[in-house]
Structures are given as C-alpha cells and as structure tokens.
Coordinates of C-alpha atoms and ligand atoms in Angstrom, one line a residue:
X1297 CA -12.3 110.3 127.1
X1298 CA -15.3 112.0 128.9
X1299 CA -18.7 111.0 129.0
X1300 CA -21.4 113.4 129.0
X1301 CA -25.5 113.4 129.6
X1302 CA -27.1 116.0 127.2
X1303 CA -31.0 116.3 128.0
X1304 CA -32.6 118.3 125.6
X1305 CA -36.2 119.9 126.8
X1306 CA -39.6 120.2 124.8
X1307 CA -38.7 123.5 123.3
X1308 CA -35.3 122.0 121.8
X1309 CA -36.7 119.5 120.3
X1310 CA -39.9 121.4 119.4
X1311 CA -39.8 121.5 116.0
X1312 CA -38.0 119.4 113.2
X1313 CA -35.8 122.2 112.5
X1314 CA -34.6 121.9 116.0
X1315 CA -34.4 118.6 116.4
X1316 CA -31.3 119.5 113.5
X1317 CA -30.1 122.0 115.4
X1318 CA -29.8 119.5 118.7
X1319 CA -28.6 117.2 116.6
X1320 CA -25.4 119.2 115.6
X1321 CA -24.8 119.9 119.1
X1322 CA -24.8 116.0 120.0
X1323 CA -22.4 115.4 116.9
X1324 CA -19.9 118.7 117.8
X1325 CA -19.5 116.8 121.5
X1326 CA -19.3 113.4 119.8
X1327 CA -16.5 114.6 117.3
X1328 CA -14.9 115.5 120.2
X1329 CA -14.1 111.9 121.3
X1330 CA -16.7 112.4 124.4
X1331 CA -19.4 109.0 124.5
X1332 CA -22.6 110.3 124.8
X1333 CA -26.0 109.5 126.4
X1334 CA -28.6 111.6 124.8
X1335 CA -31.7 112.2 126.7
X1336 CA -35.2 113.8 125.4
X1337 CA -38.4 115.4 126.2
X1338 CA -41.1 115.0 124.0
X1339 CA -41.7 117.9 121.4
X1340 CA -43.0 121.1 123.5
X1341 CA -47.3 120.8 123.5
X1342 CA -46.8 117.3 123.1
X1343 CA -47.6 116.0 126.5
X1344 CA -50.4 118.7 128.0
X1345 CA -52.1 117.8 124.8
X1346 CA -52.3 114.0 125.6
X1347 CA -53.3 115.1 128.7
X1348 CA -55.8 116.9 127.5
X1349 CA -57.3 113.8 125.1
X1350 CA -57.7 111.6 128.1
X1351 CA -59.2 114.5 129.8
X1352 CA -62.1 114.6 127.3
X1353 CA -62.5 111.2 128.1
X1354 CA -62.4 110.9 131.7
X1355 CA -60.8 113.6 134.4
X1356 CA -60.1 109.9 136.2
X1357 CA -58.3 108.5 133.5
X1358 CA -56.9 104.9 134.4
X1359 CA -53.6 105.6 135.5
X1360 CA -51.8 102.3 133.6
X1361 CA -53.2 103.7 130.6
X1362 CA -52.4 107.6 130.9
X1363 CA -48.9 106.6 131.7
X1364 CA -48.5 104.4 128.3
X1365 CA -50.1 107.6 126.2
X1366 CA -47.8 110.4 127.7
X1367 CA -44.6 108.8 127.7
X1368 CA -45.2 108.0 124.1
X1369 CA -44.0 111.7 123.1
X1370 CA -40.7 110.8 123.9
X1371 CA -40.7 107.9 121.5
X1372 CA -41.3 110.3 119.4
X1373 CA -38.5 112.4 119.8
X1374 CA -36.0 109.6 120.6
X1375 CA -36.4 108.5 116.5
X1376 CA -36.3 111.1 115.3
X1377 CA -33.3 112.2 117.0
X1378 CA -31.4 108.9 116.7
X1379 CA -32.5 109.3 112.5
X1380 CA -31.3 112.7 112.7
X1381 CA -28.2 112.0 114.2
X1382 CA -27.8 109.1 111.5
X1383 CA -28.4 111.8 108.9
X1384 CA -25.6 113.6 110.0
X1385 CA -23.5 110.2 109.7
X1386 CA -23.4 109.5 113.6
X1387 CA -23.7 106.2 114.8
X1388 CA -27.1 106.6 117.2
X1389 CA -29.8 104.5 118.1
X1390 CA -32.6 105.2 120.2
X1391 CA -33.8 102.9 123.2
X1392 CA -36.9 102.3 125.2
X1393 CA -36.7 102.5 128.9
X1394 CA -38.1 98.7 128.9
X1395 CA -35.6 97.8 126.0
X1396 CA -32.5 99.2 128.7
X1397 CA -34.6 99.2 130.9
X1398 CA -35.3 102.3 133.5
X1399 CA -36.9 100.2 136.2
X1400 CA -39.1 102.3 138.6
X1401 CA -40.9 101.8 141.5
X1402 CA -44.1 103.4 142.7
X1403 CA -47.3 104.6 141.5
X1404 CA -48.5 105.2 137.8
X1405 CA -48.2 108.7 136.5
X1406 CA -45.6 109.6 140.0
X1407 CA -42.8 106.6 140.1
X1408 CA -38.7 106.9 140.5
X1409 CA -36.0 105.6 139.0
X1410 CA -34.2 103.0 140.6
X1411 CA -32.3 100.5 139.1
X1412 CA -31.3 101.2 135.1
X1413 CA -29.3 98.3 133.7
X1414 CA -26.3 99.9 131.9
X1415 CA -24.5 96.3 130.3
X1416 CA -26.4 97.1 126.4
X1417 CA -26.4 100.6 126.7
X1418 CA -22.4 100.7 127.5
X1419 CA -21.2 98.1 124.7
X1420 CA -22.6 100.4 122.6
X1421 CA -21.3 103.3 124.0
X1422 CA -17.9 101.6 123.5
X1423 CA -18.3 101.1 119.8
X1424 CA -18.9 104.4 119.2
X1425 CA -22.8 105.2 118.8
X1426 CA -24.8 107.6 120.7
X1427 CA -27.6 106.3 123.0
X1428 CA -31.0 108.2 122.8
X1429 CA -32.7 107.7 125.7
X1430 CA -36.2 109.2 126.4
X1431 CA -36.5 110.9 129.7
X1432 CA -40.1 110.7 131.4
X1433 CA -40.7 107.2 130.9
X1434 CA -39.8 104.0 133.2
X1435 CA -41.0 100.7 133.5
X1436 CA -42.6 98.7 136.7
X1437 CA -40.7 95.5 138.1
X1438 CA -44.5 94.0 136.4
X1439 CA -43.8 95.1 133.1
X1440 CA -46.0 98.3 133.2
X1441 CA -44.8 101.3 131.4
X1442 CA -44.3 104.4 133.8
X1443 CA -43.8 108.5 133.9
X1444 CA -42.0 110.1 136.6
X1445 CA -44.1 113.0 136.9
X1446 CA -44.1 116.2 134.7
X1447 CA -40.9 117.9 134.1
X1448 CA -39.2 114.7 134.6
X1449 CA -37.3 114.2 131.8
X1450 CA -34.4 116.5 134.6
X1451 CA -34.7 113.6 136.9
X1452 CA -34.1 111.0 134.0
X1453 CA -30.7 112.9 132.7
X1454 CA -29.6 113.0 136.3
X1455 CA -30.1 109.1 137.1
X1456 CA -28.4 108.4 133.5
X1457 CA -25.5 110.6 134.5
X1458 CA -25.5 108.9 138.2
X1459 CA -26.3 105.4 137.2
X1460 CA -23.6 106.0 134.2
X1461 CA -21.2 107.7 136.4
X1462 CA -20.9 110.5 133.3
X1463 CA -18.5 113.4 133.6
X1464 CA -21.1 115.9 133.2
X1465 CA -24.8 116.7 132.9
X1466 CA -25.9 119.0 130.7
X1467 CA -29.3 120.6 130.6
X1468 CA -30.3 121.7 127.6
X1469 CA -33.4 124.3 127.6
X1470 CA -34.6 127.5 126.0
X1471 CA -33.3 130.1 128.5
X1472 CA -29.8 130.4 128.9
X1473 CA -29.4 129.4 132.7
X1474 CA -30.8 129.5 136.3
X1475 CA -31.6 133.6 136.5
X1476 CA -33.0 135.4 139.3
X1477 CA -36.2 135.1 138.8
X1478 CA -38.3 133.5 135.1
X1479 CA -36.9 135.8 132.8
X1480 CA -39.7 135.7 130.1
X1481 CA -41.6 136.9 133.0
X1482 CA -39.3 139.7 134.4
X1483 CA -37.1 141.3 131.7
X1484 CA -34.4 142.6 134.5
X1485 CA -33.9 139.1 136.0
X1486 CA -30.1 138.3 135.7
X1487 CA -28.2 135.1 135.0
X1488 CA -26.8 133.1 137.9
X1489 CA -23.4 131.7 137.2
X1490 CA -23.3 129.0 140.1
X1491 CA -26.1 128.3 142.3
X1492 CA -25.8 125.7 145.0
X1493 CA -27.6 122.6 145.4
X1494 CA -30.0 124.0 147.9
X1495 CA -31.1 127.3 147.1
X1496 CA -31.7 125.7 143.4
X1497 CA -33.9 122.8 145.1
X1498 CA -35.7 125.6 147.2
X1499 CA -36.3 127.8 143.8
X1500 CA -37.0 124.7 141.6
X1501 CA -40.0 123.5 144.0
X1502 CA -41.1 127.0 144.7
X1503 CA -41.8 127.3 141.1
X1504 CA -38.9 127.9 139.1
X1505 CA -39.3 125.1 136.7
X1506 CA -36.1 125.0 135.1
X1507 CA -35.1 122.2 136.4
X1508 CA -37.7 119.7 138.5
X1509 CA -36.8 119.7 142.0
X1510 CA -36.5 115.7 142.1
X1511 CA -33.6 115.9 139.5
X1512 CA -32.1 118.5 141.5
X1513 CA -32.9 116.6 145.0
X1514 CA -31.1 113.5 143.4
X1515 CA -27.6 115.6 142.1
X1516 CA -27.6 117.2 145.1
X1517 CA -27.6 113.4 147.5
X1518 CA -25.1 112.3 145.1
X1519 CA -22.9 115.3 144.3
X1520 CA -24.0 115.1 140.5
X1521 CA -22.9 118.5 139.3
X1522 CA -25.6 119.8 136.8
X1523 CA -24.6 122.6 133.6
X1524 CA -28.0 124.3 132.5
X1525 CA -27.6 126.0 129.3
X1526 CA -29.4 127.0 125.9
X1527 CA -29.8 125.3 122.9
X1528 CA -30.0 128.0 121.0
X1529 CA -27.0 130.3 122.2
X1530 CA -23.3 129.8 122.8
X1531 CA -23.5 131.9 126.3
X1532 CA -21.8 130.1 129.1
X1533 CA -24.8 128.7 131.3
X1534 CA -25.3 127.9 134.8
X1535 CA -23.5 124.9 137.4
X1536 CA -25.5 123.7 140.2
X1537 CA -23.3 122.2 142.6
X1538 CA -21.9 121.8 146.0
X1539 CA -21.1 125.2 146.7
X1540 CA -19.1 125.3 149.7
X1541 CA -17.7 129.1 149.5
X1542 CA -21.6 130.7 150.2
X1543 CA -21.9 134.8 149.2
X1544 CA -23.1 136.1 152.3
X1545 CA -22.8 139.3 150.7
X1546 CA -25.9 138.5 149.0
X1547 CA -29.0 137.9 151.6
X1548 CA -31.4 136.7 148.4
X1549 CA -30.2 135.0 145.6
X1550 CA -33.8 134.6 143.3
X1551 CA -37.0 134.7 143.3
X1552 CA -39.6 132.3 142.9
X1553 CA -43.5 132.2 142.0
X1554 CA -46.2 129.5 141.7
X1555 CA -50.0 129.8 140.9
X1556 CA -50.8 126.2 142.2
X1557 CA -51.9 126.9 145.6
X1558 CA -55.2 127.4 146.8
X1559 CA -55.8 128.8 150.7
X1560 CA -58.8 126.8 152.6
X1561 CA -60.2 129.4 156.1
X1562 CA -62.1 127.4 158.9
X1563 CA -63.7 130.6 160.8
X1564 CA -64.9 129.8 164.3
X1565 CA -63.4 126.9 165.2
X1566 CA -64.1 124.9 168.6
X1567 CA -60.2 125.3 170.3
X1568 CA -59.5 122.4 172.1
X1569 CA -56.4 120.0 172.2
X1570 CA -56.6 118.1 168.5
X1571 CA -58.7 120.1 166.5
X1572 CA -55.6 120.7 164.3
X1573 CA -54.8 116.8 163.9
X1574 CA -58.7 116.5 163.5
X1575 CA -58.5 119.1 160.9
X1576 CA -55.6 117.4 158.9
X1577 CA -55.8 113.3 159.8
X1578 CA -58.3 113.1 156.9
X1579 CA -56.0 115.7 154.0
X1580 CA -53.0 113.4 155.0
X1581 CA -54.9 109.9 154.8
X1582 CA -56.1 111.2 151.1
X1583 CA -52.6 112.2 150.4
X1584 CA -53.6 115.9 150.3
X1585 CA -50.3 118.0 151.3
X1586 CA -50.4 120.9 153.6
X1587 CA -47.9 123.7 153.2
X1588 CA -48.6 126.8 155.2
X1589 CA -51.1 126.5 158.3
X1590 CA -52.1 129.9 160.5
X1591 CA -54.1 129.6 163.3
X1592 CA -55.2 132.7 165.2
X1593 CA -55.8 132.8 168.9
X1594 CA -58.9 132.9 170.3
X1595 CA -60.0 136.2 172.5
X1596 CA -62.0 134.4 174.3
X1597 CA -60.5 130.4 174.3
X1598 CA -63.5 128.6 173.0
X1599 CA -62.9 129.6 169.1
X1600 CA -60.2 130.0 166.8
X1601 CA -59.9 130.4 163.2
X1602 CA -57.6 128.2 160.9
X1603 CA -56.2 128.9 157.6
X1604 CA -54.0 126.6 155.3
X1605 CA -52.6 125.9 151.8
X1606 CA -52.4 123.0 149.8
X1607 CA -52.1 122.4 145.9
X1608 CA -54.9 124.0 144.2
X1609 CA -55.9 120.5 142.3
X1610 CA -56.6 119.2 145.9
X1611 CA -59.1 122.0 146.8
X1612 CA -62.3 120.6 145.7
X1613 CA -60.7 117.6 147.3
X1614 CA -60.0 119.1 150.6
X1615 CA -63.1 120.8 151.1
X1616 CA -65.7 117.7 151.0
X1617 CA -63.3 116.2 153.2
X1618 CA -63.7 118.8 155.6
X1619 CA -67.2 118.9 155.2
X1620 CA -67.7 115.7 156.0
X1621 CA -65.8 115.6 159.1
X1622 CA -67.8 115.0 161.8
X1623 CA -64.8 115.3 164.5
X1624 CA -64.6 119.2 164.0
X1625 CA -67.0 122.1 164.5
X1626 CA -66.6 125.4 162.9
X1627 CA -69.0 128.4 162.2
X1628 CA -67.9 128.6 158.4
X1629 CA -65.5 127.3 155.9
X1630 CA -63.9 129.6 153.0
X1631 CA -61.6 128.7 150.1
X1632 CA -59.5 130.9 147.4
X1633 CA -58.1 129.8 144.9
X1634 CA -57.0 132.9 142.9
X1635 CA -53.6 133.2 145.4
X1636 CA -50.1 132.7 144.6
X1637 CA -46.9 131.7 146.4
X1638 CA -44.2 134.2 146.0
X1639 CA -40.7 133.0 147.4
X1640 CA -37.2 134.3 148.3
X1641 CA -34.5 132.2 148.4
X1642 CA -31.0 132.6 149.5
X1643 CA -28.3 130.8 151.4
X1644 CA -27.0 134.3 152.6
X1645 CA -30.1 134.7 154.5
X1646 CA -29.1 133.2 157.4
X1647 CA -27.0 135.3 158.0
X1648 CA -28.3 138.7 157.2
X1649 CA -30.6 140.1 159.7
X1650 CA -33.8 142.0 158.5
X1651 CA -34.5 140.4 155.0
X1652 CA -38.2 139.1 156.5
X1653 CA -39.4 142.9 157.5
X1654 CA -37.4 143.9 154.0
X1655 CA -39.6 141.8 152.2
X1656 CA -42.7 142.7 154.2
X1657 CA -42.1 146.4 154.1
X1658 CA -41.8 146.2 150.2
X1659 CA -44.8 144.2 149.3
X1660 CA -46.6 146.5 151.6
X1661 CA -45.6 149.5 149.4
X1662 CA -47.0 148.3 146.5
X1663 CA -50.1 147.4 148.9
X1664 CA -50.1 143.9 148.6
X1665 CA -51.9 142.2 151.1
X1666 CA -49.9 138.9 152.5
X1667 CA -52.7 136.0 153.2
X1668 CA -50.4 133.5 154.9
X1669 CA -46.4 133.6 155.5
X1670 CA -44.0 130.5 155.9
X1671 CA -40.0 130.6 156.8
X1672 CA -37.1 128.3 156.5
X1673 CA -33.3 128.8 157.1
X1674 CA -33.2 129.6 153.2
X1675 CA -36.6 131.0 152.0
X1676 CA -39.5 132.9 152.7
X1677 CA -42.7 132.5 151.3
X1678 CA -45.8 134.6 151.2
X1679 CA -49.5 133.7 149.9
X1680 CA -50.9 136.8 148.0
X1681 CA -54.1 137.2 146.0
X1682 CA -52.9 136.3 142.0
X1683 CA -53.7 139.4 140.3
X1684 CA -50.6 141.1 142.1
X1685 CA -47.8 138.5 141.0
X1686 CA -45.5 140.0 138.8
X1687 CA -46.1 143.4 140.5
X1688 CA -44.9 141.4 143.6
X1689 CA -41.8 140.0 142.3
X1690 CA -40.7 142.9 140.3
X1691 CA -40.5 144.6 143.9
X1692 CA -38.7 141.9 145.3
X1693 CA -36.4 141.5 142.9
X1694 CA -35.9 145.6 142.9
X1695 CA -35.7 145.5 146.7
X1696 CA -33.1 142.8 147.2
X1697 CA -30.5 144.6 144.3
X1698 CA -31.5 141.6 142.0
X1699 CA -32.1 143.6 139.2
Ligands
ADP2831 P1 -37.5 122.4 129.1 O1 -38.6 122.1 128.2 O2 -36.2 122.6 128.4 O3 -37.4 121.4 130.2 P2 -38.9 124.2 130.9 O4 -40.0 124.9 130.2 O5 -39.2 123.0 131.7 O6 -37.8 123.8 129.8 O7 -38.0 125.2 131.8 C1 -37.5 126.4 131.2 C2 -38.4 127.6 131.5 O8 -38.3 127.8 132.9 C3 -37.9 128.9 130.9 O9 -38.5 129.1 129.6 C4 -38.4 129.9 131.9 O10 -39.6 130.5 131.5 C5 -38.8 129.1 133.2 N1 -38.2 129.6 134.4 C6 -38.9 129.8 135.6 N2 -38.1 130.3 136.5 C7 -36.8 130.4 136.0 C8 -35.6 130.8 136.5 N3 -35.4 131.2 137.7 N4 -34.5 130.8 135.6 C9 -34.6 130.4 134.3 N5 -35.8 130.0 133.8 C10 -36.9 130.0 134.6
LIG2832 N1 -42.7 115.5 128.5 C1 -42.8 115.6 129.9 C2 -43.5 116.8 130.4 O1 -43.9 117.6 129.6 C3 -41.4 115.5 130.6 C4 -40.5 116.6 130.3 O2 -40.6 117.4 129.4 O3 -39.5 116.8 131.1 O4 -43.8 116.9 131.6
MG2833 MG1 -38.5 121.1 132.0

C-alpha cells in the first residue's frame, strides 16, 4: 500500500466546481488502495484579499491577529473538500493544524514547521479515511495560530510527506510542471521533465513561484522527491529530485524573473575601511536583506559610489535608515524601484565556458541596460529597469536554445 501527499493550490480549488474535480482525483488515488493525506490552499483570491481587509485597517496590522485571518481560507477549503469527498462516498475528514497539530516555531505571519504529531492523523489513515489537512497554517508551542509565509501551503505538503514518511508528494497546480521559464508569460517556454533539487531551489527563489523555495529547500535536505503536475490535465508532470546524472549538454536549464527588488545608489561616498559595514550594520539589524552590492572605485581614493538591492517592500525602509546614519557621508542618495531581477539557472553551467558574456551580449542586443550583476556556481542574475522584462527573457530563453 502506498501513501501519497496530494496538495492542491488556490486555482484547484478555486471554484466549487473544482473543488469536484479535486475531489475525483483524491477518490481515483484512494480507490486505488493508496492512504492519502490531502493538503489545501485556500480558494485562489482568497488570501491577497484578507490581506487587503487588514490593509484598510492598518498597513501594521498586529501580526497574532493577521495570522488568525489568513490562514482561515484554508479552513475553508479543508470542509469543503472533506464534504465533497463525503459526497462522493469517501471516508474524509478535515483537521486543523492545532486539532493534529502542526507545531511551529518563529514569528507570526513567517514561522516553520517543526514537530507535527502523526498518532490521530495515522489511526485514521488506517481505517480508511482521507485526512484534509490545510497547508499555510501552524500553531505556536503558546497556542497561537501561525502561517508560514505566502506560497506555503508547498512547504506544508512537503513536511506532511516527511513527517508522514509518504511514498510521494504530489503538487497539484494549474500549469502542467516546472517549464523553462512562467509559461503564461512566455508561450515558447517548454516543460521540464526532471529538474534537480538545486537548480529548482535557485528558479523557485528567483521567482519561479511554482513551488516556494522553502518546500523545495526542505525535499531537497531530506531527499523528499516532489511530482508537480496539473489538476486539470492528464500530461505527465515534472519530478524534482536528487539528480545525480547532470546534462552538461545543456549550460541553462530556465529562466527566472522577479519584480520585487528595488536598487538603492549612494553617489560620493567617503572610501575608507568600513564604510560598507557602516552602510549595511543598520539594513541587517532591521532585518533588511541585501542581495546584490556594486561598489565602484574611486579615481581619486577619497570617494566611491555604492549601489545595492534589497526587497522592494524594504525600500522606504532602507532609505530612512540610511538617512539617518550618522556614521556615513555621501554626496547623494538614489533609489529605483521600477527594476527587475532576471535569472539563469543551470547546473550545466559550471561547466560551460562563455554563458556570462552569452547572456550579456544578448540583453545588449535588445539594448537592455544591466543596473547590477550577481553570480553563483548555478545562476546569474541581472537587475534591469522593469519595462524591458519579458523582452529580456524571451531573448534569453531564445539565446540559450530554450525555446
Ligand atoms: P498554486 O496556487 O497551485 O500553488 P501558484 O500560482 O503558486 O500555484 O504557481 C503556479 C504558477 O507559477 C503558474 O500559474 C505559473 O504562472 C507560475 N510560474 C512561474 N514560473 C514558472 C515556471 N518556471 N514553470 C511553471 N510555472 C511557473
Ligand atoms: N493561501 C496561501 C497563499 O496564498 C498559501 C498557499 O496558497 O500556498 O499564500
Ligand atoms: Mg503556490
């Protein structure tokens, strides 16, 4: 007998009529002998519109209390896929994470899973019904409910299937795998039939939001092998998983995009030894991330001009923090927040030389200005003003035979 994780996403379960649907899939796999653990998002809209409510309250909406409103779309959901599962004369039931409970540590609105307690959950299991669990949602060691960050619902079918030791995890979404690059965005991207762990984790936090890039971070520390596929076709999807045998035939494997970055400039900087940890001591101590950091050098040795990224939330942020440093001097400060982050990924990389200048060289044809540049073994990533995005990885994706 095989157990299985089936996580169905908002746009699964983003109607009645495809709550049904899901629901058919879940009792196909459960006529098959398999015990299944069911986990849901809530329906697609749901959450950014409770986000939205307590934003017209308060843009610092208690955190305790935002995390009790947005997980409560999967509530929803759990119901009524447990009663539609019933309907179809399946033996379900739906379970809060403080009824199993998903116990989570950290901060409101941001925590992880860490310990769920499986004793209930399994007995059932045994007897023959279908657990609904919703993802998203944890509880504190004090009792408080919890959300672990948007998207999360991955990370929540990926601890289930750990925690459970399942046979499989199957992400269920509304595109038919991992592709090259977002296919509602660029028609000629093409389905990936395996992906490893790491090129996915590179994609998934560059921007290909797919799968969250904590869910994928967690299969990939404990070998979890993930299936992404749609609810809607029959088409094989995609595995993630330890993919030993690499294509170094292939320098790029996908393409990624984010518009969540916004690029700070400090012109005429005073360079002397720890103006950069002057610069950054305050960002870090208000848990303000830096990604990319570019810092020219000075003709003459007395100035110097910085440039950095962080999330585009943190700008406003960043900036009065700066401002109200009184350890650095600089001649004038600049933010933009109309950039985006345009990434290739690719295990192959390594070793293929020239992909860096490929990628410069082709960007440059379609005379796209690059505003800041970062490298790793597997992944380049270039800051470029918004307007040209698509343009940008349309090229890309051209250049590097992804079409
Ligand atoms: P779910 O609600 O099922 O969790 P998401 O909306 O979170 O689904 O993720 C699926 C979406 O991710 C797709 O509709 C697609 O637009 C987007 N996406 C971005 N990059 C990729 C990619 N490389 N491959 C597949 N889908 C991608
Ligand atoms: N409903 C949550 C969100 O929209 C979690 C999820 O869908 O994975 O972020
Ligand atoms: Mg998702």
């Amino acid at each position: 007998m095989t157990k299985k994780v089936l996580k169905f996403g908002g746009t699964s379960v983003g109607s009645i009529q495809r709550i049904i649907h899901a629901s058919k899939i879940i009792k196909n796999e459960h006529d098959k002998g398999n015990k299944i653990l069911v986990v849901v998002s809530a329906m697609a809209g749901t959450t950014n519109n409770l986000v939205a409510h307590s934003e017209s309250i308060s843009k610092k909406f208690n955190k305790r209390e935002l995390d009790v409103l947005l997980t409560s779309g999967e509530q929803v959901t759990s119901a009524l896929m447990a009663g539609a599962l019933n309907q179809l004369g399946v033996k379900a039931k739906s379970w809060m994470n403080w009824q199993i409970p998903i116990i989570t540590e950290g901060e409101n609105t941001n925590a992880r899973i860490i310990r769920i307690i499986t004793e209930n959950v399994n007995k059932y299991l045994d007897s023959g019904g279908v657990a609904v669990i919703p993802g998203f949602q944890g509880v504190s060691k004090l009792g408080d409910i919890t959300s672990i960050g948007r998207g999360g619902s991955d990370a929540t079918a990926v601890a289930i299937a750990k925690i459970f030791q399942t046979d499989s995890c199957e992400i269920y979404t509304d595109v038919d795998g991992v592709y090259s690059s977002d296919p509602n965005k660029i028609p000629l991207a093409k389905k990936i039939d395996k992906i490893s762990y790491e090129e996915m984790l590179e994609l998934s936090s560059l921007g290909a939001k797919v799968m969250q890039s904590s869910a994928v971070q967690t299969a990939m520390m404990n070998n979890i092998p993930i299936q992404v596929k749609s609810t809607f076709t029959e088409r094989k999807g995609t595995e993630i998983n330890n993919n030993d045998i690499i294509d170094y035939s292939k320098a790029v494997t996908g393409v990624a995009y984010s518009k969540d970055d916004a690029k700070i400039t400090l012109l005429g900087v005073e360079d002397k030894p720890g103006v950069a940890a002057d610069i950054f001591e305050p960002l870090s101590n208000n848990q303000i991330n830096v990604d990319m950091v570019i810092q020219n050098i000075s003709t003459d040795g007395k100035k110097t001009d910085v440039t950095f990224t962080i999330k585009r939330q943190d700008s406003k942020n960043a900036i009065s923090l700066i401002k109200a440093n009184k350890k650095i001097k600089y001649e004038n400060i600049y933010m933009n927040d109309k950039v985006s982050k345009i990434s290739i990924v690719g295990a192959g990389m390594v070793a293929t030389p020239g992909v860096t200048y490929k990628m410069f060289r082709s960007l440059s044809e379609e005379k796209i200005n690059l505003l800041a540049i970062s490298t790793s073994e597997i992944k380049i990533s270039v800051i470029i003003d918004e307007k040209s995005t698509i343009s940008a990885v349309k090229k890309l994706h051209k250049t590097f035979n992804l079409d």
